[in-house]
């Protein structure tokens, strides 16, 4: 079949070219998407076609078919459509539009992500009290006893690694709503099981309940980038991702602050048990309410896609193969490096959070509440860092430079925190902890967005899931390593280990290529070919 390439600079009207088969071909290549905005159809005058002007979309139909499904435009129509867009997007391409409901969706996600993050750390920030209360059902050896309590935090990390692949598959195949419901339900179930473990010989029940909560986070951590892509416009995705991570950070902050207040250290085990019971009941009630709200409010997607990039990504959603997507990600060298460096940075944050209680109490004995307040400072500063980084990325789109800069400053903040602990001035510790949190916790959404950029059009849920799996893996290694260092060498050795690890991560980040594929997708040109059957002469029965 003959074809002809039109030049958008030289031609304002498309041409029809005949070939020896009698079928005429209109070939249009490399034209910007916004140029094809007027619906046209073949008149009964041979090869004359109207000019294309802004307003509608190019039609691929004959006049007598214009009212049928084949007569629908193949590009975006100007007129509003009330039909919801389908993943296959056959017959017509939808308009792009953002909806006010997007803020309700991301806010609800923040709330139940917050509740799950709270359950991650709310026991380890009072680790010395938990150890005292459940001592009868813990190992006798000191290191084993303390490490067993540390597993209340590390079980979140361990559960994530093997379950990330089936959960990401579920996210890609069943969508946001199914994952949101699963996460909220398991989160509430784990909270109610904790109510049943308030007894000194039931540490195993407490661990089981914490494991259920850990499984719930599988359906939570990978959602921020996906929610941002599905619901938010191209200039809002980084901010939306930051808000999604924001909820998780606030949950950790509450987990640091509230438990030392609700469950103060006491010589009476019965008093500790009563305080734990109040904390567990309050948490279970709140998380049940969130589950009900998710059922009522959380929707799968908006009626129309919010951006061209999301529209293009959805065109192949049914053809997307999860195994092939994983293979594409593993073959992406830049993403491989980012997976390691993200895991190192976030793993350091997990280790510090898990061991903050013994780190602070070594220098400030009896200051359990201060340990919680320092943790709060780290997270609140990180919330500010996350939001600032998201706004900065939306304005500049400098993903690699921002990632590298934040990584270096995280390492510098950890060094400052390490060498100010033993000066015995608590406000200086708070100040350095705030600086550490601003950059280290602020790195989390930046890593998600950098991954989405360099792996497009692969699913954001898949890429962010792998990043989180790496973070859990390094979190377990660093937490166990730091606990051993604290017992054998002291807190200084533990903190120096984290500082050195962050230095290595900073160097590796510098080798990641700035391959901004998602930005390029927004600039793509259409490349398509349209075959048009000529009018048939009713008198002669011949073409033309």
Coordinates of C-alpha atoms in Angstrom, one line a residue:
X1 CA 0.0 0.0 0.0
X2 CA 1.4 3.4 -0.9
X3 CA 1.6 6.0 1.8
X4 CA 2.7 9.6 2.0
X5 CA 4.2 11.5 4.9
X6 CA 2.8 15.0 5.4
X7 CA 4.8 17.9 6.7
X8 CA 3.0 19.8 9.4
X9 CA 5.0 22.9 8.5
X10 CA 4.1 23.0 4.8
X11 CA 0.6 21.5 4.6
X12 CA -2.6 22.8 6.2
X13 CA -4.9 20.3 4.6
X14 CA -4.4 16.5 4.6
X15 CA -4.2 14.7 1.2
X16 CA -5.6 11.4 -0.1
X17 CA -3.3 9.2 -2.2
X18 CA -4.6 6.4 -4.3
X19 CA -2.9 3.1 -5.0
X20 CA -3.5 0.3 -7.5
X21 CA -5.9 -1.5 -5.2
X22 CA -8.4 1.3 -5.5
X23 CA -8.2 2.0 -1.8
X24 CA -7.2 5.6 -0.9
X25 CA -4.8 6.1 2.1
X26 CA -4.5 9.1 4.2
X27 CA -1.2 8.9 6.0
X28 CA -0.5 11.4 8.8
X29 CA 2.6 11.1 10.9
X30 CA 4.5 13.1 13.5
X31 CA 1.9 15.8 14.1
X32 CA 1.3 17.2 17.5
X33 CA -1.6 15.8 19.4
X34 CA -3.3 19.2 19.8
X35 CA -3.3 19.9 16.0
X36 CA -5.9 17.1 15.3
X37 CA -8.9 18.6 16.9
X38 CA -11.7 18.8 14.2
X39 CA -13.9 16.0 13.2
X40 CA -14.0 15.4 9.4
X41 CA -15.6 12.9 7.1
X42 CA -15.4 12.2 3.4
X43 CA -17.9 14.1 1.4
X44 CA -19.2 12.5 -1.8
X45 CA -16.8 14.5 -3.9
X46 CA -13.8 12.2 -4.3
X47 CA -10.7 13.2 -2.5
X48 CA -11.5 16.7 -1.2
X49 CA -11.2 17.0 2.5
X50 CA -11.9 20.0 4.8
X51 CA -9.1 21.7 6.6
X52 CA -8.3 20.6 10.1
X53 CA -8.8 23.3 12.6
X54 CA -8.9 23.4 16.4
X55 CA -12.2 22.3 17.9
X56 CA -12.9 18.7 17.3
X57 CA -11.1 15.4 16.5
X58 CA -10.2 13.7 13.3
X59 CA -12.8 11.2 12.2
X60 CA -12.1 7.9 10.5
X61 CA -15.7 7.4 9.2
X62 CA -17.8 7.8 6.0
X63 CA -20.9 10.0 6.3
X64 CA -23.3 7.1 6.4
X65 CA -21.4 5.6 9.4
X66 CA -21.1 8.8 11.4
X67 CA -23.9 7.9 13.7
X68 CA -22.5 4.4 14.5
X69 CA -19.6 3.4 16.7
X70 CA -17.2 3.4 13.8
X71 CA -18.0 7.1 13.2
X72 CA -16.6 8.2 16.6
X73 CA -13.5 10.4 16.5
X74 CA -10.2 8.7 17.2
X75 CA -8.7 11.7 19.1
X76 CA -10.0 13.9 21.8
X77 CA -13.3 15.6 21.2
X78 CA -13.9 19.2 22.3
X79 CA -17.4 18.5 23.4
X80 CA -17.8 17.2 27.0
X81 CA -18.5 13.5 27.1
X82 CA -20.6 12.0 29.9
X83 CA -19.3 8.5 29.4
X84 CA -16.6 7.1 31.7
X85 CA -13.4 6.3 30.0
X86 CA -12.5 2.6 29.7
X87 CA -9.0 1.2 30.0
X88 CA -9.0 0.1 26.4
X89 CA -10.3 3.4 25.1
X90 CA -11.6 1.9 21.9
X91 CA -13.6 4.1 19.6
X92 CA -12.7 7.4 21.2
X93 CA -10.0 8.9 23.2
X94 CA -11.3 10.8 26.3
X95 CA -10.7 14.3 27.3
X96 CA -8.4 15.0 30.2
X97 CA -9.9 16.6 33.3
X98 CA -9.1 16.9 37.0
X99 CA -11.9 16.6 39.6
X100 CA -12.3 18.1 43.1
X101 CA -12.9 14.6 44.5
X102 CA -9.2 13.9 44.0
X103 CA -8.5 15.8 47.2
X104 CA -11.0 13.8 49.2
X105 CA -9.4 10.5 47.8
X106 CA -5.9 11.5 48.8
X107 CA -7.0 12.8 52.2
X108 CA -8.8 9.6 53.0
X109 CA -5.7 7.6 51.9
X110 CA -3.6 9.8 54.2
X111 CA -5.8 9.0 57.2
X112 CA -5.7 5.2 56.9
X113 CA -2.0 5.2 55.8
X114 CA -1.4 7.3 59.0
X115 CA -3.1 4.7 61.2
X116 CA -1.1 1.8 59.8
X117 CA 2.2 3.7 60.2
X118 CA 1.2 4.5 63.8
X119 CA 0.8 0.8 64.5
X120 CA 4.3 0.2 63.0
X121 CA 6.2 2.2 65.6
X122 CA 3.9 2.7 68.6
X123 CA 5.2 -0.3 70.5
X124 CA 9.0 0.1 69.8
X125 CA 9.1 3.7 71.0
X126 CA 8.2 2.3 74.4
X127 CA 10.4 -0.8 73.9
X128 CA 11.7 -0.8 77.5
X129 CA 8.2 -0.8 78.9
X130 CA 7.0 -3.5 76.5
X131 CA 10.1 -5.6 77.5
X132 CA 9.2 -5.2 81.2
X133 CA 5.5 -6.1 80.7
X134 CA 6.0 -9.1 78.5
X135 CA 9.2 -10.3 80.2
X136 CA 7.7 -13.6 81.2
X137 CA 7.1 -14.6 77.6
X138 CA 10.4 -13.3 76.2
X139 CA 13.9 -15.0 75.9
X140 CA 16.2 -14.8 78.8
X141 CA 19.3 -13.7 76.9
X142 CA 19.5 -9.9 76.7
X143 CA 20.3 -9.6 73.0
X144 CA 17.7 -12.1 72.0
X145 CA 15.1 -10.5 74.3
X146 CA 15.7 -7.0 72.9
X147 CA 15.9 -8.3 69.3
X148 CA 12.6 -10.1 69.8
X149 CA 11.0 -6.8 70.7
X150 CA 12.7 -5.1 67.8
X151 CA 10.9 -7.6 65.5
X152 CA 7.6 -5.8 66.4
X153 CA 8.9 -3.2 64.0
X154 CA 10.9 -5.4 61.7
X155 CA 7.9 -7.7 61.0
X156 CA 6.6 -4.8 58.9
X157 CA 9.8 -5.0 56.8
X158 CA 9.9 -8.8 56.6
X159 CA 6.3 -9.2 55.6
X160 CA 6.6 -6.7 52.8
X161 CA 9.4 -8.4 50.9
X162 CA 7.7 -11.7 49.8
X163 CA 4.2 -10.2 49.6
X164 CA 5.1 -7.1 47.5
X165 CA 4.9 -9.1 44.2
X166 CA 1.4 -10.6 44.6
X167 CA 0.1 -7.3 46.1
X168 CA 1.5 -5.3 43.2
X169 CA -0.1 -7.8 40.8
X170 CA -3.4 -7.2 42.5
X171 CA -3.0 -3.4 42.3
X172 CA -2.3 -3.6 38.5
X173 CA -5.1 -6.1 37.8
X174 CA -7.8 -5.1 40.3
X175 CA -7.0 -1.4 40.9
X176 CA -6.8 1.1 43.7
X177 CA -10.2 0.4 45.4
X178 CA -9.6 -3.3 46.0
X179 CA -6.2 -2.6 47.5
X180 CA -7.5 0.3 49.6
X181 CA -10.3 -2.0 51.0
X182 CA -7.8 -4.8 51.7
X183 CA -5.4 -2.5 53.5
X184 CA -8.0 -0.8 55.6
X185 CA -9.7 -4.1 56.6
X186 CA -6.5 -5.8 57.7
X187 CA -5.4 -2.7 59.5
X188 CA -8.6 -2.7 61.6
X189 CA -8.4 -6.5 62.2
X190 CA -4.8 -6.3 63.5
X191 CA -5.8 -3.4 65.8
X192 CA -8.7 -5.5 67.4
X193 CA -6.4 -8.5 67.8
X194 CA -4.1 -6.3 69.9
X195 CA -7.0 -5.7 72.3
X196 CA -6.8 -9.5 73.1
X197 CA -3.1 -9.5 73.9
X198 CA -3.1 -7.5 77.1
X199 CA -1.6 -10.2 79.3
X200 CA 2.0 -10.8 80.3
X201 CA 2.1 -14.2 78.7
X202 CA 0.7 -13.2 75.4
X203 CA 3.6 -11.7 73.5
X204 CA 3.1 -14.2 70.8
X205 CA -0.5 -12.9 70.3
X206 CA 0.9 -9.4 70.1
X207 CA 3.3 -10.5 67.4
X208 CA 0.6 -12.2 65.5
X209 CA -1.6 -9.0 65.6
X210 CA 1.4 -6.9 64.5
X211 CA 1.9 -9.3 61.6
X212 CA -1.6 -8.7 60.4
X213 CA -1.0 -5.0 60.5
X214 CA 2.3 -5.6 58.6
X215 CA 0.4 -7.4 55.9
X216 CA -2.0 -4.5 55.7
X217 CA 0.8 -2.1 54.8
X218 CA 1.5 -4.1 51.7
X219 CA -1.6 -2.6 50.2
X220 CA -0.7 0.9 51.4
X221 CA 2.9 1.8 50.7
X222 CA 2.7 1.4 47.0
X223 CA -0.4 3.6 46.5
X224 CA 0.8 7.2 46.7
X225 CA 2.4 7.4 43.2
X226 CA -0.5 5.4 41.7
X227 CA -3.2 7.7 43.2
X228 CA -1.3 10.7 42.0
X229 CA -1.0 9.4 38.5
X230 CA -4.7 8.3 38.3
X231 CA -6.3 11.3 39.9
X232 CA -4.0 14.3 39.6
X233 CA -2.9 16.5 36.7
X234 CA 0.6 16.7 35.3
X235 CA 1.6 19.7 37.4
X236 CA 0.2 18.1 40.6
X237 CA 1.6 14.6 40.6
X238 CA 4.7 15.3 42.7
X239 CA 2.7 17.3 45.3
X240 CA 0.0 14.6 45.4
X241 CA 2.6 11.9 45.9
X242 CA 4.1 14.0 48.7
X243 CA 0.7 14.3 50.4
X244 CA 0.3 10.5 50.1
X245 CA 3.6 9.9 51.8
X246 CA 2.7 12.7 54.3
X247 CA -0.1 10.6 55.9
X248 CA 2.4 7.8 56.6
X249 CA 4.8 10.2 58.1
X250 CA 2.2 11.8 60.4
X251 CA 1.2 8.3 61.5
X252 CA 4.8 7.6 62.5
X253 CA 4.9 11.0 64.3
X254 CA 1.8 10.1 66.3
X255 CA 3.3 6.7 67.0
X256 CA 6.3 8.4 68.5
X257 CA 4.4 11.0 70.5
X258 CA 1.3 9.3 71.9
X259 CA 2.4 5.9 73.4
X260 CA 4.9 7.4 75.9
X261 CA 2.1 9.6 77.2
X262 CA -0.6 6.9 77.3
X263 CA 1.7 4.2 78.7
X264 CA 4.3 5.8 81.0
X265 CA 6.9 3.7 82.7
X266 CA 5.7 2.3 86.0
X267 CA 6.7 -0.3 88.5
X268 CA 3.2 -1.8 88.5
X269 CA 2.6 -4.2 85.7
X270 CA -1.1 -4.0 86.2
X271 CA -1.0 -0.3 85.6
X272 CA 1.0 -0.8 82.5
X273 CA -1.5 -3.4 81.3
X274 CA -4.5 -1.0 81.9
X275 CA -2.7 1.7 79.9
X276 CA -1.9 -0.6 77.1
X277 CA -5.6 -1.7 77.0
X278 CA -6.8 1.9 76.7
X279 CA -4.3 2.6 73.9
X280 CA -5.3 -0.6 72.0
X281 CA -9.1 0.0 72.3
X282 CA -8.7 3.6 71.1
X283 CA -6.7 2.5 68.1
X284 CA -9.1 -0.2 67.1
X285 CA -12.1 2.1 67.2
X286 CA -10.5 4.7 65.0
X287 CA -9.3 2.2 62.4
X288 CA -12.7 0.6 62.2
X289 CA -14.2 4.0 61.4
X290 CA -11.6 4.5 58.6
X291 CA -12.4 1.1 57.1
X292 CA -16.1 2.2 56.9
X293 CA -15.2 5.5 55.3
X294 CA -13.0 3.7 52.7
X295 CA -16.0 1.5 51.7
X296 CA -18.2 4.5 51.2
X297 CA -15.9 7.1 49.7
X298 CA -12.9 5.6 48.0
X299 CA -13.4 5.3 44.2
X300 CA -11.3 3.4 41.6
X301 CA -10.7 6.3 39.2
X302 CA -12.2 9.6 37.9
X303 CA -14.6 9.6 34.9
X304 CA -11.8 11.1 32.7
X305 CA -8.0 10.7 32.9
X306 CA -6.3 13.7 34.4
X307 CA -3.3 14.0 32.0
X308 CA -2.1 13.0 28.5
X309 CA 0.6 10.8 30.1
X310 CA -2.0 8.9 32.1
X311 CA -4.2 8.6 29.0
X312 CA -1.4 7.1 27.0
X313 CA -0.5 4.7 29.8
X314 CA -4.1 3.5 30.0
X315 CA -4.2 2.6 26.3
X316 CA -2.1 -0.5 27.0
X317 CA -3.4 -1.4 30.4
X318 CA -5.1 -4.7 29.3
X319 CA -2.1 -5.7 27.2
X320 CA 0.3 -5.0 30.2
X321 CA 2.0 -8.2 31.4
X322 CA 3.1 -8.0 35.0
X323 CA 6.1 -10.3 34.5
X324 CA 7.2 -8.4 31.5
X325 CA 6.8 -5.1 33.4
X326 CA 9.1 -6.5 36.2
X327 CA 11.6 -7.6 33.6
X328 CA 11.6 -4.2 32.0
X329 CA 12.3 -2.6 35.4
X330 CA 15.1 -5.0 36.3
X331 CA 16.7 -4.3 32.9
X332 CA 16.7 -0.5 33.6
X333 CA 20.1 0.2 35.1
X334 CA 19.1 3.5 36.4
X335 CA 16.2 2.0 38.2
X336 CA 18.3 -0.8 39.6
X337 CA 20.7 1.8 41.1
X338 CA 17.8 3.9 42.5
X339 CA 16.3 0.7 44.1
X340 CA 19.5 0.2 46.0
X341 CA 20.0 3.8 47.0
X342 CA 16.4 4.3 48.0
X343 CA 16.5 1.1 50.1
X344 CA 19.7 2.3 51.8
X345 CA 18.3 5.8 52.7
X346 CA 14.9 4.5 53.8
X347 CA 16.4 1.5 55.6
X348 CA 18.5 3.9 57.7
X349 CA 15.4 5.8 58.6
X350 CA 13.7 2.6 59.6
X351 CA 16.6 1.5 61.8
X352 CA 16.8 4.9 63.5
X353 CA 13.1 4.9 64.2
X354 CA 13.1 1.3 65.6
X355 CA 16.1 1.9 67.9
X356 CA 15.4 5.5 68.9
X357 CA 14.3 4.5 72.3
X358 CA 17.6 2.8 73.3
X359 CA 19.6 5.4 71.5
X360 CA 18.2 8.3 73.4
X361 CA 17.9 6.5 76.8
X362 CA 21.6 5.6 76.7
X363 CA 22.4 9.4 76.8
X364 CA 19.3 10.6 78.7
X365 CA 18.1 7.8 81.1
X366 CA 14.4 8.0 82.1
X367 CA 13.6 10.3 79.2
X368 CA 11.1 8.1 77.4
X369 CA 8.9 11.0 76.5
X370 CA 11.8 12.9 75.2
X371 CA 12.7 10.0 72.9
X372 CA 9.1 10.1 71.6
X373 CA 9.3 13.9 71.1
X374 CA 12.6 13.6 69.2
X375 CA 11.0 11.0 67.0
X376 CA 8.1 13.4 66.5
X377 CA 10.5 16.2 65.5
X378 CA 12.2 14.0 63.0
X379 CA 8.9 13.1 61.3
X380 CA 7.3 16.6 61.5
X381 CA 10.4 18.1 59.9
X382 CA 10.2 15.3 57.3
X383 CA 6.6 16.3 56.5
X384 CA 7.8 19.8 55.7
X385 CA 10.7 18.3 53.7
X386 CA 8.3 16.1 51.7
X387 CA 5.9 18.9 50.8
X388 CA 8.7 21.3 50.0
X389 CA 10.4 18.7 47.7
X390 CA 7.1 17.9 46.0
X391 CA 6.4 21.6 45.2
X392 CA 10.0 22.0 44.1
X393 CA 9.8 19.0 41.7
X394 CA 6.5 20.3 40.2
X395 CA 8.1 23.6 39.5
X396 CA 11.5 22.5 38.3
X397 CA 11.2 18.8 37.2
X398 CA 14.9 18.4 38.3
X399 CA 14.5 14.9 39.7
X400 CA 18.1 13.7 39.7
X401 CA 19.5 16.9 41.1
X402 CA 16.9 17.0 43.8
X403 CA 17.4 13.4 44.8
X404 CA 21.2 13.7 44.9
X405 CA 21.1 16.9 47.0
X406 CA 18.6 15.6 49.5
X407 CA 20.6 12.4 49.8
X408 CA 23.8 14.3 50.6
X409 CA 22.1 16.5 53.2
X410 CA 20.6 13.4 54.8
X411 CA 24.1 12.1 55.4
X412 CA 25.3 15.4 56.7
X413 CA 22.3 15.5 59.1
X414 CA 23.0 12.1 60.4
X415 CA 26.7 13.0 61.1
X416 CA 25.5 16.1 63.1
X417 CA 23.0 14.1 65.0
X418 CA 25.6 11.5 65.9
X419 CA 28.1 14.0 67.4
X420 CA 25.6 16.1 69.3
X421 CA 24.0 13.3 71.4
X422 CA 26.8 13.2 74.0
X423 CA 27.0 17.0 74.6
X424 CA 24.1 16.6 77.0
X425 CA 22.2 19.6 75.6
X426 CA 18.8 18.3 74.7
X427 CA 17.6 21.3 72.5
X428 CA 20.6 20.8 70.3
X429 CA 19.7 17.1 69.8
X430 CA 16.2 18.2 68.9
X431 CA 17.6 20.7 66.4
X432 CA 19.9 18.2 64.7
X433 CA 17.1 15.6 64.7
X434 CA 14.9 18.1 62.9
X435 CA 17.5 18.7 60.2
X436 CA 18.0 14.9 59.8
X437 CA 14.3 14.4 59.5
X438 CA 13.7 17.2 57.0
X439 CA 16.0 15.6 54.5
X440 CA 15.9 11.9 55.2
X441 CA 12.1 11.7 55.5
X442 CA 11.7 14.3 52.8
X443 CA 13.6 11.9 50.4
X444 CA 10.8 9.4 50.4
X445 CA 8.4 11.0 47.9
X446 CA 11.3 12.2 45.8
X447 CA 12.4 8.7 45.3
X448 CA 8.9 7.6 44.2
X449 CA 8.7 10.4 41.6
X450 CA 12.2 9.9 40.3
X451 CA 11.4 6.2 39.8
X452 CA 8.1 7.0 38.0
X453 CA 10.0 9.3 35.7
X454 CA 12.8 6.9 34.7
X455 CA 10.6 3.9 34.3
X456 CA 7.6 5.3 32.4
X457 CA 5.3 3.8 31.1
X458 CA 5.7 1.0 33.6
X459 CA 3.1 1.0 36.4
X460 CA 3.9 3.4 39.2
X461 CA 2.6 0.8 41.6
X462 CA 5.2 -1.7 40.4
X463 CA 8.1 0.6 40.6
X464 CA 7.2 2.0 44.0
X465 CA 6.6 -1.5 45.3
X466 CA 10.1 -2.6 44.4
X467 CA 11.5 0.6 46.0
X468 CA 9.7 -0.2 49.2
X469 CA 10.8 -3.9 49.1
X470 CA 14.4 -2.7 48.9
X471 CA 13.8 -0.3 51.9
X472 CA 12.4 -3.2 54.0
X473 CA 15.4 -5.4 53.1
X474 CA 18.0 -2.8 54.1
X475 CA 15.8 -1.8 57.1
X476 CA 16.1 -5.3 58.6
X477 CA 19.8 -5.6 57.9
X478 CA 20.6 -2.2 59.4
X479 CA 18.3 -2.6 62.4
X480 CA 19.9 -5.9 63.4
X481 CA 23.4 -4.6 62.7
X482 CA 22.8 -1.4 64.7
X483 CA 21.2 -3.4 67.6
X484 CA 24.4 -5.6 67.7
X485 CA 26.6 -2.5 67.6
X486 CA 24.6 -0.9 70.5
X487 CA 25.1 -4.0 72.6
X488 CA 28.7 -4.6 71.7
X489 CA 30.2 -1.2 71.0
X490 CA 27.6 1.4 72.0
X491 CA 25.3 3.9 70.3
X492 CA 28.2 5.9 68.7
X493 CA 29.3 2.9 66.7
X494 CA 25.7 2.3 65.6
X495 CA 25.3 5.9 64.4
X496 CA 28.6 5.9 62.6
X497 CA 27.5 2.7 60.7
X498 CA 24.4 4.6 59.5
X499 CA 26.4 7.6 58.5
X500 CA 28.8 5.6 56.4
X501 CA 26.0 3.7 54.7
X502 CA 24.4 7.0 53.7
X503 CA 27.7 8.2 52.3
X504 CA 27.9 5.1 50.0
X505 CA 24.3 5.7 48.9
X506 CA 25.0 9.3 48.0
X507 CA 27.9 8.3 45.8
X508 CA 25.8 5.6 44.0
X509 CA 23.0 8.1 43.4
X510 CA 25.4 10.2 41.4
X511 CA 25.6 7.4 38.8
X512 CA 21.9 7.3 38.0
X513 CA 21.1 8.8 34.6
X514 CA 18.6 11.6 34.3
X515 CA 16.3 9.7 31.9
X516 CA 13.0 11.6 32.2
X517 CA 10.7 9.4 30.2
X518 CA 7.4 10.6 31.7
X519 CA 8.2 14.2 30.8
X520 CA 8.9 13.1 27.2
X521 CA 5.6 11.2 27.0
X522 CA 3.8 14.5 27.4
X523 CA 5.6 15.9 24.4
X524 CA 5.0 12.9 22.1
X525 CA 3.5 13.3 18.7
X526 CA 0.8 11.2 17.3
X527 CA 1.9 8.6 14.7
X528 CA -1.0 7.0 12.9
X529 CA -2.3 6.0 9.5
X530 CA -5.9 6.1 8.3
X531 CA -7.2 4.0 5.4
X532 CA -10.2 5.6 3.7
X533 CA -12.4 3.8 1.2
X534 CA -13.3 6.0 -1.8
X535 CA -16.9 6.8 -2.7
X536 CA -18.5 4.2 -5.0
X537 CA -20.3 5.6 -8.1
X538 CA -23.9 4.3 -7.8
X539 CA -24.4 4.4 -11.6
X540 CA -21.3 2.5 -12.7
X541 CA -20.6 0.5 -9.5
X542 CA -16.9 1.6 -9.8
X543 CA -14.7 3.5 -7.4
X544 CA -14.3 7.2 -7.7

